[in-house]
PDB file of C-alpha atoms in Angstrom:
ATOM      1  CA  UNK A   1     -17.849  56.215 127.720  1.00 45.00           C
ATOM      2  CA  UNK A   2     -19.216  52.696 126.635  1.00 47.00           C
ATOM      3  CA  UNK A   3     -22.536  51.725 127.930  1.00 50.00           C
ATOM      4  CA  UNK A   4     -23.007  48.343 128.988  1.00 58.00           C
ATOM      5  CA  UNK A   5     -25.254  45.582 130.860  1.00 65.00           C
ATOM      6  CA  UNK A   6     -22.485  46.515 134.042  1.00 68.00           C
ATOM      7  CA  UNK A   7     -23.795  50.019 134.177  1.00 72.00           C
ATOM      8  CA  UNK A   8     -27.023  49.472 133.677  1.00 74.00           C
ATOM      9  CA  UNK A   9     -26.889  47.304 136.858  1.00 78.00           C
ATOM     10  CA  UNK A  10     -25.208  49.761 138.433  1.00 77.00           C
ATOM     11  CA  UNK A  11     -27.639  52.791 137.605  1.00 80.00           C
ATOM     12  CA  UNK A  12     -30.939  50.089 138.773  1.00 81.00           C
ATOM     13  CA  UNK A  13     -28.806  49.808 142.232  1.00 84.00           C
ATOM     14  CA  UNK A  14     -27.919  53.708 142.385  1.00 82.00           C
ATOM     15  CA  UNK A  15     -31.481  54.170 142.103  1.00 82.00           C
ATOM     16  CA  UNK A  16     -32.538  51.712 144.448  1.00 82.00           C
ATOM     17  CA  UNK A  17     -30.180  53.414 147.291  1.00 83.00           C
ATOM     18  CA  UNK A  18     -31.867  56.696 146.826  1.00 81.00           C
ATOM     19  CA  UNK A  19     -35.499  55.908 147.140  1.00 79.00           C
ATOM     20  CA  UNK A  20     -34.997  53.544 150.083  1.00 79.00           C
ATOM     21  CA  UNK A  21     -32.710  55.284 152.009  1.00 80.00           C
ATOM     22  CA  UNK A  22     -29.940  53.051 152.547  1.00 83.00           C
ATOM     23  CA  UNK A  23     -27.579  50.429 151.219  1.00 84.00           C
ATOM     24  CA  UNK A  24     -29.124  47.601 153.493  1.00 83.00           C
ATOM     25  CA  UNK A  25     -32.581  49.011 152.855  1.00 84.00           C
ATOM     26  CA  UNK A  26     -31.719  48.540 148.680  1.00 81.00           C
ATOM     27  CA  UNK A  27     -30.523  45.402 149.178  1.00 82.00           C
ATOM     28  CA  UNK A  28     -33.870  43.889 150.534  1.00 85.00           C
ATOM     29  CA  UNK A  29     -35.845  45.600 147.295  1.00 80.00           C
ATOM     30  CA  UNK A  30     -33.343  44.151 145.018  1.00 82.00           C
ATOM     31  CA  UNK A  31     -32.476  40.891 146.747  1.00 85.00           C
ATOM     32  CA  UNK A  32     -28.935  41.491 147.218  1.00 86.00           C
ATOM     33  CA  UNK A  33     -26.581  41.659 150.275  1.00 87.00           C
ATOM     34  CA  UNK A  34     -25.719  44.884 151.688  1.00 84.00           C
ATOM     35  CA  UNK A  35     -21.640  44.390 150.499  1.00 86.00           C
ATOM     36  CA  UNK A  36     -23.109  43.464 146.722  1.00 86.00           C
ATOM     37  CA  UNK A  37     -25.104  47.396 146.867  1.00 85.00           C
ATOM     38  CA  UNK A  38     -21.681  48.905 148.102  1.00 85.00           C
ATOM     39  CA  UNK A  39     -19.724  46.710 145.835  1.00 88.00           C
ATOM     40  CA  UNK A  40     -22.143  47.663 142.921  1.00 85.00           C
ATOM     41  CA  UNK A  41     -21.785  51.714 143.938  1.00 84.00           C
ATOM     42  CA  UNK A  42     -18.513  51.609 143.850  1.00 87.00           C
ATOM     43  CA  UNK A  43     -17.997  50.013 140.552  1.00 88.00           C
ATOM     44  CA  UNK A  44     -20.452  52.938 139.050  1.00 82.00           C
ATOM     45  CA  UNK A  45     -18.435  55.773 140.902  1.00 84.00           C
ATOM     46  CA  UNK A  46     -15.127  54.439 139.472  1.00 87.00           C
ATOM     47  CA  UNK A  47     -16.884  54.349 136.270  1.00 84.00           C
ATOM     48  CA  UNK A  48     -18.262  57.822 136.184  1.00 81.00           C
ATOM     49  CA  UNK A  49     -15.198  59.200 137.787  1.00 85.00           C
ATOM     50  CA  UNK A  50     -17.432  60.967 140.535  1.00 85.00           C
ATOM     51  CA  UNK A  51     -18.343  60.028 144.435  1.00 87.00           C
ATOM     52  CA  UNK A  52     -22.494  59.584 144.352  1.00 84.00           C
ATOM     53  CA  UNK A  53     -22.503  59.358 148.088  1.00 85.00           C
ATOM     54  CA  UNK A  54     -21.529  60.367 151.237  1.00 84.00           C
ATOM     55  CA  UNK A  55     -21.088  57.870 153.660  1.00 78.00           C
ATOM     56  CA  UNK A  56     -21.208  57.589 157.228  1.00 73.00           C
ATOM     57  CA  UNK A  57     -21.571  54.854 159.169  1.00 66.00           C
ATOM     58  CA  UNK A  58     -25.264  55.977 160.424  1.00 70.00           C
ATOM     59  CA  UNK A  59     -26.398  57.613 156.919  1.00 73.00           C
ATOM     60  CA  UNK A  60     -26.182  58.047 153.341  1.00 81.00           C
ATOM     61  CA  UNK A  61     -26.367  61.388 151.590  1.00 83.00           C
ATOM     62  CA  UNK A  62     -25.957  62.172 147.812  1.00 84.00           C
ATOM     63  CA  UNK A  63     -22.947  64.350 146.799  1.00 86.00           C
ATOM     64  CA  UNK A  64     -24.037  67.051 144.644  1.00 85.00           C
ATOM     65  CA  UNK A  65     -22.600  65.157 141.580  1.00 85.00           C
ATOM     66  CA  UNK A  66     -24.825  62.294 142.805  1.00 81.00           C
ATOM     67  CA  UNK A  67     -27.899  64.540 142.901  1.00 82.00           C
ATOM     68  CA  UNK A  68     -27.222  65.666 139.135  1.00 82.00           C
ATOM     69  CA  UNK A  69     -26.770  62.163 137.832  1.00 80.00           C
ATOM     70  CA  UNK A  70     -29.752  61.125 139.933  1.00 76.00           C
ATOM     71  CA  UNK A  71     -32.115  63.564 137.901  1.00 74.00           C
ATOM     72  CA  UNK A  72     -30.357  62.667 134.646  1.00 75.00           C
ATOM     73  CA  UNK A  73     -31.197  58.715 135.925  1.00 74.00           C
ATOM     74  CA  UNK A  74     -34.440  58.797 136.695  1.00 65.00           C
ATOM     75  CA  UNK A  75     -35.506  59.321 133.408  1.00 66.00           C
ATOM     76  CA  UNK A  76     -33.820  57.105 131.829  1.00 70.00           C
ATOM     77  CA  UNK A  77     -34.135  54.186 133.776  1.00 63.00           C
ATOM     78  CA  UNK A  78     -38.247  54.932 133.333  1.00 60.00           C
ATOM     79  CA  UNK A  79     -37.651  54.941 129.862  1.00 60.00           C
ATOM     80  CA  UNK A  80     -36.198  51.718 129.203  1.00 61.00           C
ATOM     81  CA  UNK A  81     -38.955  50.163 131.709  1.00 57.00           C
ATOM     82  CA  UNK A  82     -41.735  51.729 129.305  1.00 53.00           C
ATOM     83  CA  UNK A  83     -39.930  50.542 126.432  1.00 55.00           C
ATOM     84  CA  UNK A  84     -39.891  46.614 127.902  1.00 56.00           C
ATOM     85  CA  UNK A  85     -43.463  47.174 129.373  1.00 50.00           C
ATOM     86  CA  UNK A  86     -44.291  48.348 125.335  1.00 52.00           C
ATOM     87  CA  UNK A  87     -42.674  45.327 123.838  1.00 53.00           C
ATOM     88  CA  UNK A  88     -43.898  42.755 126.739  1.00 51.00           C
ATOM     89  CA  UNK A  89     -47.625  44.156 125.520  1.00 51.00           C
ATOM     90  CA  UNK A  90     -46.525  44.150 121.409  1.00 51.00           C
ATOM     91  CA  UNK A  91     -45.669  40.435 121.985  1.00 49.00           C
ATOM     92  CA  UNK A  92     -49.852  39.924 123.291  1.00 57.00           C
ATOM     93  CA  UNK A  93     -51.514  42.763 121.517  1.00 71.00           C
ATOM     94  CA  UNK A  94     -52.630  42.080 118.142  1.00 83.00           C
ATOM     95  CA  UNK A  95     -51.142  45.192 116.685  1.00 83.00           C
ATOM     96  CA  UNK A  96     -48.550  47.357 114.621  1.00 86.00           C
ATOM     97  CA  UNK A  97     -48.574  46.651 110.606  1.00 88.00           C
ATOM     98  CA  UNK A  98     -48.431  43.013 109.188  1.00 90.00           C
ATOM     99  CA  UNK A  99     -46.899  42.147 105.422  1.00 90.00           C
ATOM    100  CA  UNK A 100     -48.115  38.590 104.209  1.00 92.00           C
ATOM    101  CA  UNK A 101     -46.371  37.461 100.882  1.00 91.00           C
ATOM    102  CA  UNK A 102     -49.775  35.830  99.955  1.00 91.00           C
ATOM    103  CA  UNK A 103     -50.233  32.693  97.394  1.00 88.00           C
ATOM    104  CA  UNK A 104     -52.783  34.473  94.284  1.00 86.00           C
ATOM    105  CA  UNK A 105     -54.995  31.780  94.262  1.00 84.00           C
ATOM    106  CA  UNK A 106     -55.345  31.406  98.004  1.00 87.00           C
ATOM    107  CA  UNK A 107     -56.085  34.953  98.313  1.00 87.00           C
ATOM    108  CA  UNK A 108     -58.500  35.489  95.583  1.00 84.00           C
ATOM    109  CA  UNK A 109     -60.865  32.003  96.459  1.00 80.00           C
ATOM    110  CA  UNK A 110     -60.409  31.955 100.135  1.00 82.00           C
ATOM    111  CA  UNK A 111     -58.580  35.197 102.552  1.00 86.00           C
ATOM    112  CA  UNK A 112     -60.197  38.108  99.967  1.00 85.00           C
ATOM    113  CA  UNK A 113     -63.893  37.341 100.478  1.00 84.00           C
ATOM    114  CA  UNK A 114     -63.019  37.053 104.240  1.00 87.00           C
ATOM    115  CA  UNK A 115     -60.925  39.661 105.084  1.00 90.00           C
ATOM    116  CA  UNK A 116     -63.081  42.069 106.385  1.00 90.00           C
ATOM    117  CA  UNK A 117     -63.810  39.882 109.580  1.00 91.00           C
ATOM    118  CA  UNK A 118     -60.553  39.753 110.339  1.00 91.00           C
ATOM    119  CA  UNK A 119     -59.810  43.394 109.819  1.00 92.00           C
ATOM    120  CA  UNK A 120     -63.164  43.960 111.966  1.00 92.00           C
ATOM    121  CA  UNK A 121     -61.521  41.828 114.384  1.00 92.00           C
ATOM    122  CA  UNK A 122     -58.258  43.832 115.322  1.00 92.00           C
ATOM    123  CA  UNK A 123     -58.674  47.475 114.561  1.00 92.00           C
ATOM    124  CA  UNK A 124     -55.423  48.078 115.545  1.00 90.00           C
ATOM    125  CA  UNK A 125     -53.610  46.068 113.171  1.00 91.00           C
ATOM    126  CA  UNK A 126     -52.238  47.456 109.498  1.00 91.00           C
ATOM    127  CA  UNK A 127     -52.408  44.200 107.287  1.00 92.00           C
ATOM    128  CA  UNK A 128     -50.677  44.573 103.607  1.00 92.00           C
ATOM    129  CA  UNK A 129     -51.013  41.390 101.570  1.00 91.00           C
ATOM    130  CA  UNK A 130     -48.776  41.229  98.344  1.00 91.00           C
ATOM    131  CA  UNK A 131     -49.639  38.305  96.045  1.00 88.00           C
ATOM    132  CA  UNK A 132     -47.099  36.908  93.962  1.00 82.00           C
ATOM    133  CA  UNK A 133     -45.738  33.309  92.681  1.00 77.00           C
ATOM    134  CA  UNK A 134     -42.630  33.532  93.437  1.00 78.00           C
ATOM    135  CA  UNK A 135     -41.622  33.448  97.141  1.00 78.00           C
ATOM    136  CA  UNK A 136     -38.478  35.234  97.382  1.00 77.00           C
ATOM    137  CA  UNK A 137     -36.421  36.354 100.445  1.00 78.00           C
ATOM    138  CA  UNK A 138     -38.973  36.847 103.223  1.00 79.00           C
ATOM    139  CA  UNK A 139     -36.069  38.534 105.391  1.00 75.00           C
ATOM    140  CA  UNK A 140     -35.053  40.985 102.805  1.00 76.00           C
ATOM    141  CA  UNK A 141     -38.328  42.303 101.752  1.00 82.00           C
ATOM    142  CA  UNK A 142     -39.191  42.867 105.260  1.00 82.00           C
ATOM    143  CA  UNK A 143     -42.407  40.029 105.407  1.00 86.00           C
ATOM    144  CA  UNK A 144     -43.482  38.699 108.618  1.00 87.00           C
ATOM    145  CA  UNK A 145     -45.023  35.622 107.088  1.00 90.00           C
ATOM    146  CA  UNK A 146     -45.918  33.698 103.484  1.00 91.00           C
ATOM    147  CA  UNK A 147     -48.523  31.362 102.878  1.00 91.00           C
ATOM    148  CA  UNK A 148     -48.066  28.926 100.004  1.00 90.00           C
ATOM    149  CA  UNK A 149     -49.038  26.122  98.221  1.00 89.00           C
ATOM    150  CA  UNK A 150     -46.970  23.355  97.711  1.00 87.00           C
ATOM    151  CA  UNK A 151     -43.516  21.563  99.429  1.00 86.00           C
ATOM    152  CA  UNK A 152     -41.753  24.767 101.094  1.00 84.00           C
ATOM    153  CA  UNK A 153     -37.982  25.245  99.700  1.00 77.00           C
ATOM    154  CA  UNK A 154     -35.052  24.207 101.838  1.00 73.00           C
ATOM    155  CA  UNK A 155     -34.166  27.011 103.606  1.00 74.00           C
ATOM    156  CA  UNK A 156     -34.105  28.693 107.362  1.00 75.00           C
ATOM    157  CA  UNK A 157     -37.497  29.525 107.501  1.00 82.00           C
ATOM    158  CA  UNK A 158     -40.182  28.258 109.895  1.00 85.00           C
ATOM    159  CA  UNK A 159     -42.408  25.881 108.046  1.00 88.00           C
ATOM    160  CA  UNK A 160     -46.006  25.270 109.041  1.00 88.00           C
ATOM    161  CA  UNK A 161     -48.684  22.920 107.412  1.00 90.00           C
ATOM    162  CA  UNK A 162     -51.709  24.173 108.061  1.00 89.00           C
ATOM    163  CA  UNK A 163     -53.766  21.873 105.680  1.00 88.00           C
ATOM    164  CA  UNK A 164     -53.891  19.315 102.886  1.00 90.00           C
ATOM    165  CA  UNK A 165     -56.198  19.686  99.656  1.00 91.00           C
ATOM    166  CA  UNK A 166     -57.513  16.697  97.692  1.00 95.00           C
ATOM    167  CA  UNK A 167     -56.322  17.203  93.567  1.00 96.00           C
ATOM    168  CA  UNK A 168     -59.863  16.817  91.932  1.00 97.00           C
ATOM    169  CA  UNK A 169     -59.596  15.897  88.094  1.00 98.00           C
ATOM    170  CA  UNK A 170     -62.587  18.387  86.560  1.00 98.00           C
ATOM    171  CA  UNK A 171     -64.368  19.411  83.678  1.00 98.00           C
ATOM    172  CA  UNK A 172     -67.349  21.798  82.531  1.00 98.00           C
ATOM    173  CA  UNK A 173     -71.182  19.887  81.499  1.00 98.00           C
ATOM    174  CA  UNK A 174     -70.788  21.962  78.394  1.00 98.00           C
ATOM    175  CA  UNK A 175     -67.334  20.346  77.717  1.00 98.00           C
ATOM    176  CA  UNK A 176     -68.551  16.475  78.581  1.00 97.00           C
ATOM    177  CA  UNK A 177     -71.757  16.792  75.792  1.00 97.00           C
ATOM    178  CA  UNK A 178     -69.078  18.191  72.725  1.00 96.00           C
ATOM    179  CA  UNK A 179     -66.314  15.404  73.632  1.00 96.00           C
ATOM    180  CA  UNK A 180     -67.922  12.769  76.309  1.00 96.00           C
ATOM    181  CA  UNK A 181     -67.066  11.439  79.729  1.00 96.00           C
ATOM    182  CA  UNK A 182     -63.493  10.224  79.839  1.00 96.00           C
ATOM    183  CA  UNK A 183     -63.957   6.478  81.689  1.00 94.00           C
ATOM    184  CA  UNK A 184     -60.562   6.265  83.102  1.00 96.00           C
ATOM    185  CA  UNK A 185     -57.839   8.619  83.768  1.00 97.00           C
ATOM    186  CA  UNK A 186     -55.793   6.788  80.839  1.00 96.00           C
ATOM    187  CA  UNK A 187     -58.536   7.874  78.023  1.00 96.00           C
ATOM    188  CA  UNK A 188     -57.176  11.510  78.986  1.00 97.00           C
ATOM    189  CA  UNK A 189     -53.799  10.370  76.794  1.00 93.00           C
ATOM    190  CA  UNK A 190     -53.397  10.026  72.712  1.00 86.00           C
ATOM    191  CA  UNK A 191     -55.199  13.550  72.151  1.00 87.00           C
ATOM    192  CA  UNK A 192     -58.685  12.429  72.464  1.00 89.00           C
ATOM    193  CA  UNK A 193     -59.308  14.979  75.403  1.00 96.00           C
ATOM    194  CA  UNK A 194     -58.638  18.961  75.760  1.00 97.00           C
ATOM    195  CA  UNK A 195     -56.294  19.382  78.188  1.00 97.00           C
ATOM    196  CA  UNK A 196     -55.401  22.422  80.154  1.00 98.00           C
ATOM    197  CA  UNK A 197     -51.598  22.402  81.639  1.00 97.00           C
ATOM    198  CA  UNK A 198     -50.231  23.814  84.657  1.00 95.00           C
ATOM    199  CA  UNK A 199     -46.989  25.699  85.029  1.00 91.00           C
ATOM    200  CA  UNK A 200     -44.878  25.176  88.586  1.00 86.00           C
ATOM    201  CA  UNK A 201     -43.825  28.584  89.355  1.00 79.00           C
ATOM    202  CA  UNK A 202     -40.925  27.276  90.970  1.00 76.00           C
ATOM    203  CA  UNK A 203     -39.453  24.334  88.715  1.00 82.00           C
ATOM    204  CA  UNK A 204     -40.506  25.969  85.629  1.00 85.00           C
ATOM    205  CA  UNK A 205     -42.445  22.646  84.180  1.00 90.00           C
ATOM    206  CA  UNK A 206     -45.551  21.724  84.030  1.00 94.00           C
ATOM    207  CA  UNK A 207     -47.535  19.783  87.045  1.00 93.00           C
ATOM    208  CA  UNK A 208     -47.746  16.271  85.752  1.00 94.00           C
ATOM    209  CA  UNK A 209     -51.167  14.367  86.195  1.00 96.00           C
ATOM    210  CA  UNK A 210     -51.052  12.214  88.784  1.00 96.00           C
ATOM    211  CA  UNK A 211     -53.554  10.063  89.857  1.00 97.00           C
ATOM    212  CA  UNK A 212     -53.440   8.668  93.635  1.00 96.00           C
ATOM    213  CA  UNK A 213     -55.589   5.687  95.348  1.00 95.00           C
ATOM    214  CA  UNK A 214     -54.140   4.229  98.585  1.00 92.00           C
ATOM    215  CA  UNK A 215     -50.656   3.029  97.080  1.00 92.00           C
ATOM    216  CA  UNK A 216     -51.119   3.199  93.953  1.00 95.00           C
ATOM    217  CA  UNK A 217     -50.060   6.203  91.652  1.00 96.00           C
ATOM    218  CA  UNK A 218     -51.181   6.652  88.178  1.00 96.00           C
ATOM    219  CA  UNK A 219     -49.281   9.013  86.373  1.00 96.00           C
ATOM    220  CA  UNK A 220     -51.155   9.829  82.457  1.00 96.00           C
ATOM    221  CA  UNK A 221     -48.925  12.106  80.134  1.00 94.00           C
ATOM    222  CA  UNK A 222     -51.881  14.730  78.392  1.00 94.00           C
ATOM    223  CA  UNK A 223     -49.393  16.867  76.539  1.00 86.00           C
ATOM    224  CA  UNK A 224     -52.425  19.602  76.095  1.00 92.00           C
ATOM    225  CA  UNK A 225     -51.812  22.479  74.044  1.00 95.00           C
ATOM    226  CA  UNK A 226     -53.273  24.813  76.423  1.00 97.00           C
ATOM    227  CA  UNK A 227     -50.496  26.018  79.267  1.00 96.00           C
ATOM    228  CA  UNK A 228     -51.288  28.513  82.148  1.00 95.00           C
ATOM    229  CA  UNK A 229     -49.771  29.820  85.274  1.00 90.00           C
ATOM    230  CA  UNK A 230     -52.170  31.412  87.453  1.00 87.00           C
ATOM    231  CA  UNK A 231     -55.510  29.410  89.060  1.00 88.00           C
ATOM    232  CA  UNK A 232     -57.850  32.234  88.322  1.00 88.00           C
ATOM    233  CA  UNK A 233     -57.220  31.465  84.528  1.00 93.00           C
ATOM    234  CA  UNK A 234     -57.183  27.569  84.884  1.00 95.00           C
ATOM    235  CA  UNK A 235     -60.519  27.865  86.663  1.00 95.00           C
ATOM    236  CA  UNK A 236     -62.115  30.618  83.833  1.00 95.00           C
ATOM    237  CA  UNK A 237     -61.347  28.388  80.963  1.00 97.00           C
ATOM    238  CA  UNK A 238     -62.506  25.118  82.410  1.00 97.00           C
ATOM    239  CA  UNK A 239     -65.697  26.423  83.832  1.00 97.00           C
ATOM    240  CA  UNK A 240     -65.998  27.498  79.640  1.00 97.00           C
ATOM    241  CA  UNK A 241     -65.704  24.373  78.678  1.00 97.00           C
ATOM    242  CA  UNK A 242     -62.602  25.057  76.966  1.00 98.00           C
ATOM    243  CA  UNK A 243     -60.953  21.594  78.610  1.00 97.00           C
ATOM    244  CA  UNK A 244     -60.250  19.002  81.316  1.00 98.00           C
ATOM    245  CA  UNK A 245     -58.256  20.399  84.017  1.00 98.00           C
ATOM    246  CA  UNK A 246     -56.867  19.578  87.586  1.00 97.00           C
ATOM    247  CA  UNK A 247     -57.489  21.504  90.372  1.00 96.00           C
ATOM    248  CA  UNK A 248     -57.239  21.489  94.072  1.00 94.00           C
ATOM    249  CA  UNK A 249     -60.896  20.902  95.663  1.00 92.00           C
ATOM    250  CA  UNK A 250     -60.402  24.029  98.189  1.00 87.00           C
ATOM    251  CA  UNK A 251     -62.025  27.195  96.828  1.00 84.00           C
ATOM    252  CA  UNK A 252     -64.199  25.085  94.084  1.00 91.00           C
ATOM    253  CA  UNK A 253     -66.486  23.851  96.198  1.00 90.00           C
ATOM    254  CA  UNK A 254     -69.154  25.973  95.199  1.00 92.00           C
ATOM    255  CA  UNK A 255     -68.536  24.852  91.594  1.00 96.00           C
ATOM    256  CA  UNK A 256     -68.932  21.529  92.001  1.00 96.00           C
ATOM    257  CA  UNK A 257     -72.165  21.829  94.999  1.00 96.00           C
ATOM    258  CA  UNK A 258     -73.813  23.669  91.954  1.00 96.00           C
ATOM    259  CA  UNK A 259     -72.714  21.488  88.671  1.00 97.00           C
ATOM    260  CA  UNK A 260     -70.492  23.724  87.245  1.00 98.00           C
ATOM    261  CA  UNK A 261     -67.992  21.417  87.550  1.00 98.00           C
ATOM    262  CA  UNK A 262     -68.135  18.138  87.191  1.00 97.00           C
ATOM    263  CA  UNK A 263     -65.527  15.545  89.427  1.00 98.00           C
ATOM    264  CA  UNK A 264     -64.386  12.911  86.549  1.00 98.00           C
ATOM    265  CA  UNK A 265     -62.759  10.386  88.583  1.00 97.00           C
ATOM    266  CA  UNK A 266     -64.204  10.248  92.075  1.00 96.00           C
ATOM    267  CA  UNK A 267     -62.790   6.653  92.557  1.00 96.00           C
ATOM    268  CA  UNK A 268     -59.171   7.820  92.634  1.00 97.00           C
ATOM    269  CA  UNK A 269     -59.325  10.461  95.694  1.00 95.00           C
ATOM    270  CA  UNK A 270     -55.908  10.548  97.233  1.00 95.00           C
ATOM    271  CA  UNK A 271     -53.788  13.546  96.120  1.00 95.00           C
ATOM    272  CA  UNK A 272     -53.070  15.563  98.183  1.00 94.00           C
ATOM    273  CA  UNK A 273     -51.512  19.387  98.088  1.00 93.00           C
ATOM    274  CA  UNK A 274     -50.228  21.139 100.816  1.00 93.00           C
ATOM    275  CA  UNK A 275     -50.659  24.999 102.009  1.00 90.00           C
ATOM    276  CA  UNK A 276     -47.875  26.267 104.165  1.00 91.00           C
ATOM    277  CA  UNK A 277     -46.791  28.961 106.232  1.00 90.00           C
ATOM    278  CA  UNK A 278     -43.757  30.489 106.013  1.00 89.00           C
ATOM    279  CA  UNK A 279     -42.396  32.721 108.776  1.00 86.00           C
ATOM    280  CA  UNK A 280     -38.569  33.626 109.974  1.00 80.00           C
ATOM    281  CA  UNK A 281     -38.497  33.244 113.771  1.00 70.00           C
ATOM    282  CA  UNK A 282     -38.191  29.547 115.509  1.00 61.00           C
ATOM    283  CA  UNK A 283     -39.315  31.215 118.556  1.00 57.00           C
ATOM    284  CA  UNK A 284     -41.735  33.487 119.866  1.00 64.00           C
ATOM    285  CA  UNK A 285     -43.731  34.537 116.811  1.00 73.00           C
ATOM    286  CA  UNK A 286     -45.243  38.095 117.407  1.00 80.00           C
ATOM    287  CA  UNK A 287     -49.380  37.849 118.164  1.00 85.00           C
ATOM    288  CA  UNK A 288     -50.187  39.539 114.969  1.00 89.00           C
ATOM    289  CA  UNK A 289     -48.499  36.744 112.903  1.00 88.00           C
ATOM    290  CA  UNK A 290     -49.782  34.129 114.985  1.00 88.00           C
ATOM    291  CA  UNK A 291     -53.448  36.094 115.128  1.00 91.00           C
ATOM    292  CA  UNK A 292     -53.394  35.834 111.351  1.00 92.00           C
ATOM    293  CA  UNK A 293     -52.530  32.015 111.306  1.00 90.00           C
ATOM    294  CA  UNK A 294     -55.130  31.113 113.509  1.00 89.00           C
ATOM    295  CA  UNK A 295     -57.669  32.767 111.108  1.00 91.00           C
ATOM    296  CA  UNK A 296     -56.127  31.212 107.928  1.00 88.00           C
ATOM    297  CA  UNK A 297     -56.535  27.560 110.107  1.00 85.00           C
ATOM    298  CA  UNK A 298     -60.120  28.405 111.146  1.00 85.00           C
ATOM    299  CA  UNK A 299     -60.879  29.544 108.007  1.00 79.00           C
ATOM    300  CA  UNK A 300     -60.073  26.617 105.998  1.00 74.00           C
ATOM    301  CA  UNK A 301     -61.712  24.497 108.295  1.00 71.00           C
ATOM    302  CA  UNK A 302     -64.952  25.989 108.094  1.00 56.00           C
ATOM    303  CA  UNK A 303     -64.242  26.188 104.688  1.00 49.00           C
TER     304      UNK A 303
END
């Protein structure tokens, strides 16, 4: 026998007849009219193929069929309330496990050294972070949420900006007394300067330099002989010396407060790179998913 929204009804109203009493009685608990309970009844009896009740015009008894399907009822019906009270509570309660397709260098500069107080902060929550370039299919690998660098991809995925990060043009003191200051962002072309490329993940090239004030963009071709793909590496070998190299100004802050980096061209300050979050629901996002975003946003502010 199919089970449907119908029955369900029915079963809430069959239920509400037998703790109050009466039809009439029912209908005041459930808002309905006294013809809608009867009307209701009797659409579950023809259903079940059994008479629930006795009638009379002064009472209403159960059958013994009713009585049965009344203690078969009962704990169903408390079931499925439990079940909506659990998932009315999972969509408040910061809790359950939480997979975040993580950006590398985001995680490494900025979430790792931080995660603790956010673990501290919901000891009911199971957080696995997986950091990888490439975003994939969020839906198929079962992630509740990415964070990113970068323009997101056109797709059906809820995108969020939660910040934008200047594009600081650096290099090393030790690099700047072997091969000098560059004065403009033009002497960094014709080979007289080191260097170190970027590889986009996602297009497969490498980032171009750009150079941004107000209106005006600057683009200088380096060609530099030197090509990574991962921020951890681009950070190691400029803060050798190895090269120039450009790099976004969140998570280097400390380099450049203590001189280990040097900023070459503080008079073109405009570029800007984004850091998204990715997530697959347009509506309602669980409170573990938004729990986490409202770290990553304080975070990066009082970063």
């Amino acid at each position: 026998m199919a089970f449907d929204e119908r029955m369900l009804n029915g079963m809430s109203v069959f239920a509400a007849v037998v703790d109050s009493g009466s039809f009439a009685a029912a209908g005041d608990v459930l808002d309905m009219s006294p013809p809608g309970v009867s009307r209701a009844i009797a659409r579950l009896e023809a259903r079940l193929g059994i008479r629930l009740f006795n009638r009379t015009t002064r009472s209403v008894a159960l059958t013994d069929e009713g009585r049965r399907f009344h203690a078969q009822v009962l704990p169903l019906l408390a079931g499925l309330e439990e079940a909506a009270a659990s998932a009315a509570q999972g969509a408040t309660a910061v809790r359950g496990r939480l997979r975040v397709h993580m950006d590398p260098l985001f995680s490494r500069l900025m979430l790792g050294p931080r995660l603790g107080e956010f673990m501290d902060a919901h000891p009911d929550l199971e957080l696995e972070l997986v950091t990888r370039d490439q975003l994939g299919d969020l839906v198929a690998e079962g992630f509740d949420l990415a964070i990113r660098f970068g323009e997101p991809p056109i797709s059906g995925l809820v995108a969020r900006k939660l910040l934008d990060t200047r594009i600081l043009t650096v290099a090393a003191p030790s690099y700047l007394r072997r091969h000098g200051r560059p004065g403009m962002p033009q002497s960094l072309e014709g080979g007289a300067h080191v260097c170190i490329e970027f590889r986009d993940s996602a297009t497969g090239r490498t980032f171009p330099w750009e150079f941004h004030r107000k209106r005006r963009t600057l683009v200088v071709r380096t060609a530099g002989r030197l090509i990574v793909n991962d921020g951890g590496t681009l950070h190691s070998a400029c803060l050798a010396g190895y090269g120039v190299a450009q790099v976004m100004a969140l998570g280097t802050e400390r380099w450049l407060a203590d001189g280990q980096l040097i900023e070459l061209f503080p008079d073109w300050p405009d570029e800007r790179f984004p850091l998204y979050a990715l997530y697959p629901s347009r509506h309602h996002p669980s409170a573990k998913v938004r729990a986490f975003l409202d770290f990553v946003v304080s975070m990066t502010r009082a970063g």
